PDB file of C-alpha atoms in Angstrom:
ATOM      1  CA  UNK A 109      20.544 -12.602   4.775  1.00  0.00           C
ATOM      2  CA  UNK A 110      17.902 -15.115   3.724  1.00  0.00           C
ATOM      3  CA  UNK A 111      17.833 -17.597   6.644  1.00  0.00           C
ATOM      4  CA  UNK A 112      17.894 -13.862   9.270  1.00  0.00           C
ATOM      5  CA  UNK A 113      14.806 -13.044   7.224  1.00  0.00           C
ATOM      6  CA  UNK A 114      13.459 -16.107   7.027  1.00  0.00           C
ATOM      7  CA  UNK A 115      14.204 -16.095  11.185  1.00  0.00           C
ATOM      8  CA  UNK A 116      12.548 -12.607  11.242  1.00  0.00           C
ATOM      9  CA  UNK A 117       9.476 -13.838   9.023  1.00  0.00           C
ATOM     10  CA  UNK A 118       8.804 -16.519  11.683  1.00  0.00           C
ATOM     11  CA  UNK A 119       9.329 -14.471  14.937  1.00  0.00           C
ATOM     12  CA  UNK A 120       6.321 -12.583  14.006  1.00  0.00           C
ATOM     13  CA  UNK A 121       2.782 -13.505  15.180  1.00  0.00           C
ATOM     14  CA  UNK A 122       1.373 -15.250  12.635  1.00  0.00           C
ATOM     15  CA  UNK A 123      -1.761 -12.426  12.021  1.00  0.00           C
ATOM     16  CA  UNK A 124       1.459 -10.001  11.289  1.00  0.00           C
ATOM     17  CA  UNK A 125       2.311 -12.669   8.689  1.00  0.00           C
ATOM     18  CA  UNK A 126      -0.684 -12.165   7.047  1.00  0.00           C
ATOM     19  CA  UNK A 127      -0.954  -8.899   7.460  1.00  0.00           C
ATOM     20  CA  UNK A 128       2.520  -8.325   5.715  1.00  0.00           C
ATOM     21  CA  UNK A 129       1.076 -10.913   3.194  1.00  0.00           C
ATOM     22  CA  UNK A 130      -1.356  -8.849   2.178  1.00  0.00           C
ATOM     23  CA  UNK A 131       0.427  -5.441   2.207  1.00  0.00           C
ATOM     24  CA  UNK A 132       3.566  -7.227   0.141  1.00  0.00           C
ATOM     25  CA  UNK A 133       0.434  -8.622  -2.314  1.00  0.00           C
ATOM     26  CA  UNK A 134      -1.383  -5.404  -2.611  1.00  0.00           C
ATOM     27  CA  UNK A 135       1.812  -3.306  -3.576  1.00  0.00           C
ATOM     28  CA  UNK A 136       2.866  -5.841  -5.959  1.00  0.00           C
ATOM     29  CA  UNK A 137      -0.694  -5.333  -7.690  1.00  0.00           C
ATOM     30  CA  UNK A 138      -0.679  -1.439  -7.575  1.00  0.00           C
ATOM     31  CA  UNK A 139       2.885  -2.108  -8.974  1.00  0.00           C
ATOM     32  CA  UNK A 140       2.027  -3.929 -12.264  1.00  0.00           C
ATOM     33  CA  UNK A 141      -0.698  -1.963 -12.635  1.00  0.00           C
ATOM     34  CA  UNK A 142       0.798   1.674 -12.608  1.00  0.00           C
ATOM     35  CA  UNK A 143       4.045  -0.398 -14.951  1.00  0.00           C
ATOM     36  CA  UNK A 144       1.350  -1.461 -17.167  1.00  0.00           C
ATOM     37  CA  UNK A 145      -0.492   1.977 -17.898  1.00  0.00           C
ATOM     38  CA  UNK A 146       2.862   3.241 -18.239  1.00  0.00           C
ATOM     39  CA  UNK A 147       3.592   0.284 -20.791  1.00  0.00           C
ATOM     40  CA  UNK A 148       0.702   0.800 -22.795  1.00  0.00           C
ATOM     41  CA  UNK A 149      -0.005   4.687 -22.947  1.00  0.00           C
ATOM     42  CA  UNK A 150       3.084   5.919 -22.222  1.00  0.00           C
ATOM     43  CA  UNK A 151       4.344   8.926 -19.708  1.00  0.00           C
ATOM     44  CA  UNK A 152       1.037  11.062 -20.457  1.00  0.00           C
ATOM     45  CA  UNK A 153      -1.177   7.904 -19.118  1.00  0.00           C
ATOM     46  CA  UNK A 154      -2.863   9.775 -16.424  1.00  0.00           C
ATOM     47  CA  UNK A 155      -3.720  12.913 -18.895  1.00  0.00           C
ATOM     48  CA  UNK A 156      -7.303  12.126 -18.092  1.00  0.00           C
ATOM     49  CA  UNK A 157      -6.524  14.164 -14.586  1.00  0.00           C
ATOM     50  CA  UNK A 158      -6.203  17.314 -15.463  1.00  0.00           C
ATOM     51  CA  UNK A 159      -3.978  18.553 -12.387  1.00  0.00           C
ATOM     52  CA  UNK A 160      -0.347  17.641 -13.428  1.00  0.00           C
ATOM     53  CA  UNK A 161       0.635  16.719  -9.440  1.00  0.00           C
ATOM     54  CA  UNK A 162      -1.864  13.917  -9.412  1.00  0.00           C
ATOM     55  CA  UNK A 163      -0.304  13.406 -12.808  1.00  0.00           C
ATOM     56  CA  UNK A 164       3.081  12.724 -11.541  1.00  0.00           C
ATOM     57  CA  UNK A 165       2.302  10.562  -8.446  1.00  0.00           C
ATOM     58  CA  UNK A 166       0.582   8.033 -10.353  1.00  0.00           C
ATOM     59  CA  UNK A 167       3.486   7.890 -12.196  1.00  0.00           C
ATOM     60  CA  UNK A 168       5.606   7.983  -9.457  1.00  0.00           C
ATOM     61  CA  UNK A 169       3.511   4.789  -8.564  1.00  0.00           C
ATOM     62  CA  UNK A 170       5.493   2.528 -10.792  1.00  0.00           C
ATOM     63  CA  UNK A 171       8.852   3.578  -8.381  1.00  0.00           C
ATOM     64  CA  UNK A 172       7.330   3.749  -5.046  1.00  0.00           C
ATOM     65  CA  UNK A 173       4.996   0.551  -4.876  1.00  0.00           C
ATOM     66  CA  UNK A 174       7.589  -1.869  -5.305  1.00  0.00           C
ATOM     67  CA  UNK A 175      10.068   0.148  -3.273  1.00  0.00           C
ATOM     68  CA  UNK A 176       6.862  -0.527  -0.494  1.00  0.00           C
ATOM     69  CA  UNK A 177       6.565  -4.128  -1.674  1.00  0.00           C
ATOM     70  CA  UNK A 178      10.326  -4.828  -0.961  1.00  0.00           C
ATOM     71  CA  UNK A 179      10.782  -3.213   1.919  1.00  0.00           C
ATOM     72  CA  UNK A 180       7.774  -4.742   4.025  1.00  0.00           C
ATOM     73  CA  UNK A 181       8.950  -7.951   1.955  1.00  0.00           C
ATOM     74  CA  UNK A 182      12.466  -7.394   3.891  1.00  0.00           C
ATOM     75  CA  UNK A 183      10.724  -6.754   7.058  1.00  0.00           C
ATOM     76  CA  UNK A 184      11.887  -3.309   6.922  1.00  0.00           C
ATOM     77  CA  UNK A 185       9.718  -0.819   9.614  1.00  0.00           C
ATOM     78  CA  UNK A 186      10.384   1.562   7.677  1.00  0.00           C
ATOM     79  CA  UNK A 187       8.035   0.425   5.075  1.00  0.00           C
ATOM     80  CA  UNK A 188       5.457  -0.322   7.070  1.00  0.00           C
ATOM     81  CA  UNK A 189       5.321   3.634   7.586  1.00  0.00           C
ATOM     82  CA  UNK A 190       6.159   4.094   3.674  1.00  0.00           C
ATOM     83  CA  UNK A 191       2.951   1.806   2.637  1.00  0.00           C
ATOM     84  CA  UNK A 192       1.064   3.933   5.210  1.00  0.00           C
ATOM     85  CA  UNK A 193       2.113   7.115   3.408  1.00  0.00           C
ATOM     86  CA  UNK A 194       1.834   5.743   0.440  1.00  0.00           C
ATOM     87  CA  UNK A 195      -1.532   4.533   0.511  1.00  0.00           C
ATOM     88  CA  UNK A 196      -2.811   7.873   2.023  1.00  0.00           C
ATOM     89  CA  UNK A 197      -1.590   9.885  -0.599  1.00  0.00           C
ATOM     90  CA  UNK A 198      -2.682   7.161  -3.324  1.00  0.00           C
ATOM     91  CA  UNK A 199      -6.713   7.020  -1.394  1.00  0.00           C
ATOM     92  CA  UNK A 200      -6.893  10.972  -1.427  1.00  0.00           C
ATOM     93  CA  UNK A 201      -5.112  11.551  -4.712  1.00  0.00           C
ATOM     94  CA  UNK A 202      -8.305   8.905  -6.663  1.00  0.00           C
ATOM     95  CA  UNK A 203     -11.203  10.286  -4.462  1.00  0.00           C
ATOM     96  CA  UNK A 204      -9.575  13.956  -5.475  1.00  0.00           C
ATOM     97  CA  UNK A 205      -9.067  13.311  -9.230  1.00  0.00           C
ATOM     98  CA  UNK A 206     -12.289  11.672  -9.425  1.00  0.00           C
ATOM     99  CA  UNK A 207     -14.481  14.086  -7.357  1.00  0.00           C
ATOM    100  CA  UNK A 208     -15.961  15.166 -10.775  1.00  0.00           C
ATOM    101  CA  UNK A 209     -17.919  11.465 -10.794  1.00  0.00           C
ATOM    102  CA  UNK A 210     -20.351  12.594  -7.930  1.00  0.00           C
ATOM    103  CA  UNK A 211     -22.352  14.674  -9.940  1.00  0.00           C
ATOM    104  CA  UNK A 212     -22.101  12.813 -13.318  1.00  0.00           C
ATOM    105  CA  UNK A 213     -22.372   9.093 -12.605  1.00  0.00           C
ATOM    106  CA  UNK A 214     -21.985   8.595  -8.744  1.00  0.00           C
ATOM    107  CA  UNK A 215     -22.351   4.848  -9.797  1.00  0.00           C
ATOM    108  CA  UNK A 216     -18.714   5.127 -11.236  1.00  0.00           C
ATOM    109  CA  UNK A 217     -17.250   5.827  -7.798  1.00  0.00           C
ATOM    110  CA  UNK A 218     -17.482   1.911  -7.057  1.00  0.00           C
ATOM    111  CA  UNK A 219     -14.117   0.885  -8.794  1.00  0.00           C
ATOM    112  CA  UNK A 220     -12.689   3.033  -6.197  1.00  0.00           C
ATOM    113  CA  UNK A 221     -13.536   0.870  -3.299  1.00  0.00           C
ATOM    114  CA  UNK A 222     -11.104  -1.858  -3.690  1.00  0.00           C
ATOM    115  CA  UNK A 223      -8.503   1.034  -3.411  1.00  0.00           C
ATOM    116  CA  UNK A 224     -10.054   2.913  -0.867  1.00  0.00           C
ATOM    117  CA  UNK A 225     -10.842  -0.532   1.481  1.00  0.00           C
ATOM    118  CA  UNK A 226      -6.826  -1.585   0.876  1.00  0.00           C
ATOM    119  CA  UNK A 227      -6.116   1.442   1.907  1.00  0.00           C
ATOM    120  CA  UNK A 228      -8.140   1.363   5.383  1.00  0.00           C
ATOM    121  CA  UNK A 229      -6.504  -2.342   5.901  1.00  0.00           C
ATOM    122  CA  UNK A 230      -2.842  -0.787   5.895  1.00  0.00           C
ATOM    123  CA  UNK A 231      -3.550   2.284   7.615  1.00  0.00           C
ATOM    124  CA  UNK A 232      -5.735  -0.179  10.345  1.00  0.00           C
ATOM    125  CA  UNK A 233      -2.543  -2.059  10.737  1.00  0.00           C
ATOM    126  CA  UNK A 234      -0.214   0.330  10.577  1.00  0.00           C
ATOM    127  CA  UNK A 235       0.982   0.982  14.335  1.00  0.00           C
ATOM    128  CA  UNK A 236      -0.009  -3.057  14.944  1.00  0.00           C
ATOM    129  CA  UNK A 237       2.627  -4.160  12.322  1.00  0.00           C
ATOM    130  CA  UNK A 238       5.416  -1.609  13.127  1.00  0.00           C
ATOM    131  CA  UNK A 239       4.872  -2.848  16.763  1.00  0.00           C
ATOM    132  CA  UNK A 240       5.177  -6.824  15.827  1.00  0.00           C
ATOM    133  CA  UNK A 241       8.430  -5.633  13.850  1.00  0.00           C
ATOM    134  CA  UNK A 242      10.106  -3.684  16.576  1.00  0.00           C
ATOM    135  CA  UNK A 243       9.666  -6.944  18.453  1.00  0.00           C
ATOM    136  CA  UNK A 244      10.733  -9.598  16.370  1.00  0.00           C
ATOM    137  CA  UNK A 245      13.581  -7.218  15.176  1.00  0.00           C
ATOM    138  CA  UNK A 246      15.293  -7.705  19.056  1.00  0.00           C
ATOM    139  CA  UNK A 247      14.604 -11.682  19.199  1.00  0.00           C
ATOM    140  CA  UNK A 248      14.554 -12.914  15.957  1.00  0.00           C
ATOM    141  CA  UNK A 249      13.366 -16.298  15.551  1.00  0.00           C
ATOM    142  CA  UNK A 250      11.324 -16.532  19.027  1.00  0.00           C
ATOM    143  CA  UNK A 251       7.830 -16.565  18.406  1.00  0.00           C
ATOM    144  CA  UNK A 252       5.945 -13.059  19.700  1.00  0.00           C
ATOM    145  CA  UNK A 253       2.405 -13.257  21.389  1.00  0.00           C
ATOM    146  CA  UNK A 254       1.629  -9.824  20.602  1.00  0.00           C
ATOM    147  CA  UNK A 255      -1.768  -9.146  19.921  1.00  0.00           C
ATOM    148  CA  UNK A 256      -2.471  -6.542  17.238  1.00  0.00           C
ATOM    149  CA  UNK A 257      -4.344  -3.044  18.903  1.00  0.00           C
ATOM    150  CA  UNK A 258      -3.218  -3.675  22.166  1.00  0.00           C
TER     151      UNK A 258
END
C-alpha cells in the first residue's frame, strides 16, 4: 500500500502535488481547530450561532475534515469531491452564521477570508485534481503532463 501510493503520489503532475498539499494541509488545520473548540468548550462550543444546524456541522467538523484530509492524503477521488462539498457547506455555513456582522462591525467579517479564499482554492481545483487522479489512477508511477483547466 505505501510504495502504490507513493507510485500514485509521483504519477501526478507536480502542480496536483501541490495542490493536494495544500488541500491535505488545510483540512488538517480546520481539523485541530474544530478538535480544539470541542476540547476546550465542550459539545455546546458553537452556542454563539443561534441556529442548531450550523450548530451541528461545525461539530460535525471535527469527523469530516480529517475524513477529507485522509482521503485526498490516500489519493482517493472521492475526496477530492468530499473537500469540495465540504468546503461549500463550511464557506456558506460562516458567511450565514455571521451575516449579523454586516450591520454591527463589517470590519469583523475579515477573519472570514482565510476561510472563504481556502475555500475558492479547492473549489478552483476541484475538476483539475479529480482529472490528474483519474489519470494517474490507470498508470501509476508514469509521470502525467496534464495541465490543470484544460
Amino acid at each position: 500500500m505505501g510504495l502504490e501510493l507513493r507510485q500514485r503520489w509521483g504519477g501526478q503532475p507536480v502542480w496536483a502535488r501541490w495542490v493536494r498539499a495544500v488541500y491535505v494541509i488545510g483540512f488538517l488545520e480546520g481539523s485541530c481547530v474544530h478538535a480544539l473548540d470541542l476540547a476546550w468548550r465542550g459539545i455546546h462550543a458553537y452556542a454563539s450561532f443561534p441556529q442548531v444546524p450550523l450548530q451541528a456541522f461545525f461539530v460535525s467538523l471535527a469527523v469530516l475534515d480529517p475524513i477529507v484530509a485522509v482521503l485526498v492524503g490516500a489519493m482517493r477521488r472521492e475526496g477530492v469531491w468530499l473537500a469540495g462539498a465540504v468546503m461549500v457547506m463550511d464557506v456558506c455555513a460562516n458567511w450565514w452564521g455571521n451575516r449579523h456582522w454586516l450591520h454591527d462591525d463589517p470590519a469583523r467579517l475579515l477573519r472570514l477570508l482565510p476561510i472563504t479564499l481556502f475555500g475558492l482554492f479547492v473549489v478552483a481545483f476541484l475538476l483539475p485534481l479529480h482529472r490528474a487522479a483519474t489519470g494517474a489512477a490507470g498508470q501509476a508511477g508514469q509521470p502525467q503532463a496534464t495541465v490543470p483547466f484544460a
